[in-house]
CSV table of C-alpha atoms and ligand atoms in Angstrom, one decimal:
chain,number,residue,atom,x,y,z
A,1,MET,CA,236.6,129.9,191.0
A,2,ASN,CA,239.2,127.1,190.9
A,3,ILE,CA,238.1,123.5,190.4
A,4,ASP,CA,240.1,120.4,191.0
A,5,VAL,CA,239.6,116.6,191.0
A,6,CYS,CA,240.4,114.0,193.7
A,7,TYR,CA,240.3,110.6,192.0
A,8,THR,CA,240.0,108.4,195.1
A,9,PRO,CA,239.5,108.6,198.9
A,10,GLU,CA,243.1,107.5,199.3
A,11,LEU,CA,244.2,111.0,197.9
A,12,ILE,CA,241.8,113.2,199.8
A,13,HIS,CA,244.4,114.0,202.5
A,14,GLN,CA,246.2,116.0,199.8
A,15,PHE,CA,243.4,118.5,199.6
A,16,ASP,CA,242.2,121.2,202.0
A,17,VAL,CA,238.4,120.9,201.9
A,18,SER,CA,237.8,123.4,204.7
A,19,ASP,CA,236.9,126.2,202.3
A,20,LYS,CA,235.5,124.3,199.4
A,21,THR,CA,232.3,123.0,197.9
A,22,VAL,CA,232.9,119.3,197.6
A,23,VAL,CA,230.9,117.3,195.0
A,24,VAL,CA,230.8,113.6,196.0
A,25,ILE,CA,230.6,111.4,192.9
A,26,ASP,CA,229.8,107.7,192.9
A,27,VAL,CA,228.0,107.2,189.6
A,28,LEU,CA,227.9,103.4,190.1
A,29,ARG,CA,225.8,103.5,192.2
A,30,ALA,CA,225.6,105.3,195.5
A,31,THR,CA,225.2,108.9,194.4
A,32,SER,CA,222.9,107.9,191.5
A,33,CYS,CA,220.7,106.2,194.1
A,34,MET,CA,220.8,109.4,196.3
A,35,VAL,CA,219.7,111.6,193.4
A,36,ALA,CA,217.0,109.1,192.2
A,37,GLY,CA,215.6,108.8,195.8
A,38,LEU,CA,215.7,112.5,196.7
A,39,GLY,CA,214.4,113.4,193.3
A,40,SER,CA,211.5,111.0,193.7
A,41,GLY,CA,210.3,112.4,197.1
A,42,VAL,CA,212.4,110.6,199.7
A,43,ALA,CA,212.6,112.9,202.8
A,44,SER,CA,216.3,112.4,203.6
A,45,ILE,CA,219.2,109.9,203.2
A,46,THR,CA,221.6,109.4,206.0
A,47,PRO,CA,225.0,107.9,204.9
A,48,VAL,CA,226.7,105.8,207.5
A,49,ALA,CA,229.9,103.8,207.5
A,50,SER,CA,228.8,100.5,209.0
A,51,VAL,CA,226.1,97.9,208.8
A,52,GLU,CA,225.6,98.3,212.6
A,53,GLU,CA,225.0,102.0,212.4
A,54,CYS,CA,222.5,101.4,209.6
A,55,GLU,CA,220.7,98.9,211.8
A,56,ALA,CA,220.7,101.3,214.7
A,57,LEU,CA,218.9,103.8,212.5
A,58,GLY,CA,216.6,101.1,211.2
A,59,ALA,CA,215.5,100.5,214.8
A,60,GLN,CA,214.5,104.2,214.9
A,61,GLY,CA,212.2,103.8,211.8
A,62,TYR,CA,214.7,104.5,209.0
A,63,VAL,CA,214.5,102.4,205.8
A,64,MET,CA,217.8,100.5,205.7
A,65,ALA,CA,219.7,100.5,202.4
A,66,GLY,CA,223.0,99.6,200.9
A,67,GLU,CA,225.3,96.9,199.8
A,68,ARG,CA,228.4,94.8,200.6
A,69,ASN,CA,230.2,93.4,197.6
A,70,GLY,CA,227.5,94.9,195.4
A,71,GLU,CA,224.7,92.9,197.0
A,72,LYS,CA,221.8,93.9,199.3
A,73,LEU,CA,222.1,92.6,202.8
A,74,PRO,CA,219.4,90.2,203.8
A,75,GLN,CA,218.2,92.3,206.7
A,76,PHE,CA,218.0,95.5,204.7
A,77,HIS,CA,214.9,96.8,203.0
A,78,LEU,CA,216.8,98.2,199.9
A,79,GLY,CA,219.9,97.4,198.0
A,80,ASN,CA,222.1,99.9,196.1
A,81,SER,CA,220.0,100.2,192.9
A,82,PRO,CA,218.4,103.5,191.8
A,83,PHE,CA,215.2,101.5,191.0
A,84,ASP,CA,215.0,100.5,194.7
A,85,TYR,CA,215.1,104.2,195.7
A,86,MET,CA,212.3,105.2,193.3
A,87,GLU,CA,209.6,103.0,194.9
A,88,LYS,CA,206.4,105.0,195.4
A,89,SER,CA,206.2,103.7,199.0
A,90,LEU,CA,209.4,105.6,199.9
A,91,LYS,CA,207.9,109.1,199.5
A,92,GLY,CA,208.4,111.1,202.7
A,93,GLN,CA,210.5,108.3,204.2
A,94,LYS,CA,214.0,108.6,205.8
A,95,ILE,CA,216.6,106.2,204.5
A,96,ALA,CA,219.9,105.2,206.1
A,97,THR,CA,222.5,103.8,203.7
A,98,THR,CA,226.0,102.2,203.9
A,99,THR,CA,227.9,101.3,200.7
A,100,THR,CA,231.5,100.4,199.9
A,101,ASN,CA,232.7,103.6,198.3
A,102,GLY,CA,230.1,106.4,198.2
A,103,THR,CA,229.3,106.7,201.9
A,104,ARG,CA,233.0,106.5,202.6
A,105,ALA,CA,233.7,109.5,200.4
A,106,LEU,CA,230.8,111.4,202.0
A,107,TYR,CA,232.3,110.8,205.5
A,108,LEU,CA,235.7,112.0,204.3
A,109,SER,CA,234.1,115.3,203.0
A,110,LYS,CA,232.3,116.1,206.3
A,111,ASP,CA,234.6,119.1,207.1
A,112,ALA,CA,233.8,121.0,204.0
A,113,PRO,CA,231.4,124.0,204.3
A,114,GLU,CA,229.2,122.6,201.5
A,115,VAL,CA,228.9,119.0,200.3
A,116,ILE,CA,226.7,118.1,197.4
A,117,ILE,CA,225.9,115.0,195.4
A,118,GLY,CA,226.7,114.5,191.8
A,119,ALA,CA,225.7,111.9,189.2
A,120,PHE,CA,224.9,111.9,185.5
A,121,LEU,CA,221.2,111.8,186.6
A,122,ASN,CA,221.6,115.4,188.0
A,123,LEU,CA,224.5,116.7,185.9
A,124,LYS,CA,222.8,119.9,184.6
A,125,ALA,CA,221.5,120.8,188.1
A,126,VAL,CA,225.0,120.3,189.6
A,127,VAL,CA,226.6,122.5,186.9
A,128,ASN,CA,224.0,125.2,187.4
A,129,HIS,CA,224.5,125.1,191.1
A,130,LEU,CA,228.3,125.3,190.9
A,131,SER,CA,228.2,128.0,188.3
A,132,LYS,CA,226.9,130.3,191.0
A,133,SER,CA,229.5,129.2,193.6
A,134,LYS,CA,231.8,131.7,195.2
A,135,ARG,CA,234.0,129.0,196.6
A,136,ASP,CA,236.6,126.8,195.0
A,137,ILE,CA,235.3,123.4,194.1
A,138,LEU,CA,236.6,119.8,194.6
A,139,LEU,CA,235.2,117.0,192.5
A,140,PHE,CA,235.6,114.0,194.7
A,141,CYS,CA,235.4,110.7,193.0
A,142,ALA,CA,234.5,107.8,195.3
A,143,GLY,CA,236.5,105.4,193.1
A,144,TRP,CA,236.5,101.7,194.0
A,145,LYS,CA,238.1,100.4,197.2
A,146,GLY,CA,240.7,103.3,197.0
A,147,LYS,CA,241.4,102.9,193.3
A,148,TYR,CA,240.7,105.1,190.3
A,149,ASN,CA,237.5,104.3,188.4
A,150,LEU,CA,236.3,105.3,185.0
A,151,GLU,CA,232.7,106.3,185.7
A,152,ASP,CA,233.4,108.9,188.4
A,153,SER,CA,236.3,110.4,186.5
A,154,LEU,CA,234.1,110.7,183.4
A,155,PHE,CA,231.5,112.6,185.5
A,156,ALA,CA,234.1,114.9,186.9
A,157,GLY,CA,235.1,115.7,183.2
A,158,ALA,CA,231.4,116.4,182.4
A,159,VAL,CA,231.2,118.9,185.2
A,160,LEU,CA,234.5,120.5,184.1
A,161,ASP,CA,233.1,120.7,180.5
A,162,GLY,CA,229.9,122.4,181.8
A,163,LEU,CA,232.0,125.0,183.8
A,164,LYS,CA,234.8,125.6,181.3
A,165,LYS,CA,233.8,129.2,180.6
A,166,GLN,CA,233.9,130.4,184.1
A,167,ALA,CA,236.1,128.0,186.1
A,168,GLU,CA,239.9,127.8,186.1
A,169,PHE,CA,241.5,124.4,186.3
A,170,ASP,CA,245.2,123.9,186.1
A,171,SER,CA,245.9,120.5,187.8
A,172,ASP,CA,246.8,117.5,185.6
A,173,ALA,CA,244.0,115.7,187.4
A,174,ALA,CA,241.4,118.1,186.2
A,175,THR,CA,242.8,118.4,182.7
A,176,ALA,CA,242.9,114.6,182.4
A,177,ALA,CA,239.2,114.3,183.4
A,178,PHE,CA,238.2,117.1,181.0
A,179,TYR,CA,239.9,115.4,178.0
A,180,LEU,CA,238.5,112.0,179.0
A,181,TYR,CA,235.0,113.4,178.8
A,182,GLN,CA,235.8,115.2,175.5
A,183,SER,CA,237.2,112.0,174.0
A,184,MET,CA,234.1,109.9,174.7
A,185,GLY,CA,231.8,111.7,172.3
A,186,LYS,CA,229.4,112.7,175.1
A,187,ASP,CA,227.9,109.2,175.4
A,188,PRO,CA,228.5,108.1,179.0
A,189,TYR,CA,226.9,104.7,178.5
A,190,TYR,CA,229.5,103.7,175.9
A,191,PHE,CA,232.3,104.1,178.4
A,192,ILE,CA,230.5,103.2,181.6
A,193,SER,CA,229.3,99.8,180.1
A,194,ARG,CA,233.0,99.0,179.6
A,195,SER,CA,234.0,99.9,183.1
A,196,ASN,CA,235.4,97.5,185.6
A,197,HIS,CA,232.3,98.0,187.7
A,198,ALA,CA,230.0,96.9,184.9
A,199,LYS,CA,232.0,93.8,184.3
A,200,ARG,CA,232.6,93.0,188.0
A,201,LEU,CA,228.9,93.2,189.0
A,202,SER,CA,227.3,91.9,185.8
A,203,LYS,CA,226.7,88.6,187.6
A,204,PHE,CA,224.2,90.4,189.8
A,205,GLY,CA,222.1,91.5,186.8
A,206,ILE,CA,222.7,95.2,187.2
A,207,LEU,CA,223.0,96.1,183.5
A,208,LYS,CA,219.7,98.0,183.8
A,209,ASP,CA,221.3,100.0,186.7
A,210,ILE,CA,224.4,100.8,184.5
A,211,GLU,CA,222.2,102.0,181.7
A,212,TYR,CA,220.0,104.1,184.0
A,213,CYS,CA,223.0,105.6,185.9
A,214,SER,CA,224.5,106.7,182.5
A,215,ARG,CA,221.4,108.8,181.7
A,216,CYS,CA,221.8,112.6,181.9
A,217,ASN,CA,219.5,115.1,183.7
A,218,GLU,CA,216.7,112.8,184.8
A,219,PHE,CA,216.4,114.9,188.0
A,220,ASP,CA,216.6,118.6,188.6
A,221,VAL,CA,217.8,118.3,192.2
A,222,VAL,CA,221.1,119.0,194.1
A,223,PRO,CA,221.2,116.9,197.3
A,224,LYS,CA,223.2,118.6,200.1
A,225,LEU,CA,224.6,117.3,203.3
A,226,LYS,CA,223.0,119.0,206.3
A,227,ASN,CA,223.6,117.8,209.8
A,228,GLY,CA,224.7,114.4,208.6
A,229,GLU,CA,221.8,113.8,206.3
A,230,LEU,CA,221.3,114.4,202.6
A,231,VAL,CA,218.3,116.6,201.7
A,232,VAL,CA,217.1,118.7,198.7
B,301,LIG,O1,226.9,98.8,194.8
B,301,LIG,C1,227.8,99.3,194.1
B,301,LIG,O2,227.5,99.7,192.9
B,301,LIG,C2,229.2,99.5,194.7
B,301,LIG,C3,229.7,98.1,195.1
B,301,LIG,S1,231.4,97.8,194.7
B,301,LIG,O3,232.2,98.4,195.8
B,301,LIG,O4,231.7,98.4,193.4
B,301,LIG,O5,231.5,96.3,194.7
B,301,LIG,O6,229.2,100.4,195.8
B,301,LIG,P1,229.4,102.0,195.7
B,301,LIG,O7,229.6,102.5,197.1
B,301,LIG,O8,228.0,102.5,195.2
B,301,LIG,O9,230.5,102.2,194.8
B,302,MG,MG1,230.9,103.1,193.0
């Protein structure tokens, strides 16, 4: 199988996703939240683009989650922290979420035959799943507001490292992500804590989120998009 990397939603039009497994990556923090929630017993997570769509689902009984500029909206039940998603009271509940980057990347992946969610929290499960794939793979980094980011690129490199024996990758995008991961000495937290995201949102006291989202293999789940909702 061939594997490639798209570094931001602004570049996704350059890829044909119609025959690929797409791995949506938003380590800080949307896809880490999705893995933590679904790995802790949440029934489903529906990603939506706008606050209004989230509120409409809220009126139907969904738990409303997400952020704007990194902060929870006052009318929402949850923000965009993995700790919010691991609350015991959420077991069996349906969540609707809207975030700046992660839910946008998910929307842009909707034409792919398989869309899965990746984060360091489920790295091994994602690599195991992809190692059995018959399709080509696109690692789709949500980035930040259309720009490249470190944390998602690093995770793309970790997946490439896990698949290096069976996957071919020849694009410079994939080679760069692979060597980025090699160069960091397999300590995601070292790099991620120096990311623009960590600095930008430090005023919101999210250092515990950054540390948690840098952990590997806390959950053995691979969330998949089915009929517009993420389930395991
Ligand atoms: O809440 C987050 O961590 C970010 C906010 S921001 O765009 O980086 O300010 O959203 P996400 O969609 O999870 O990247
Ligand atoms: Mg992000």
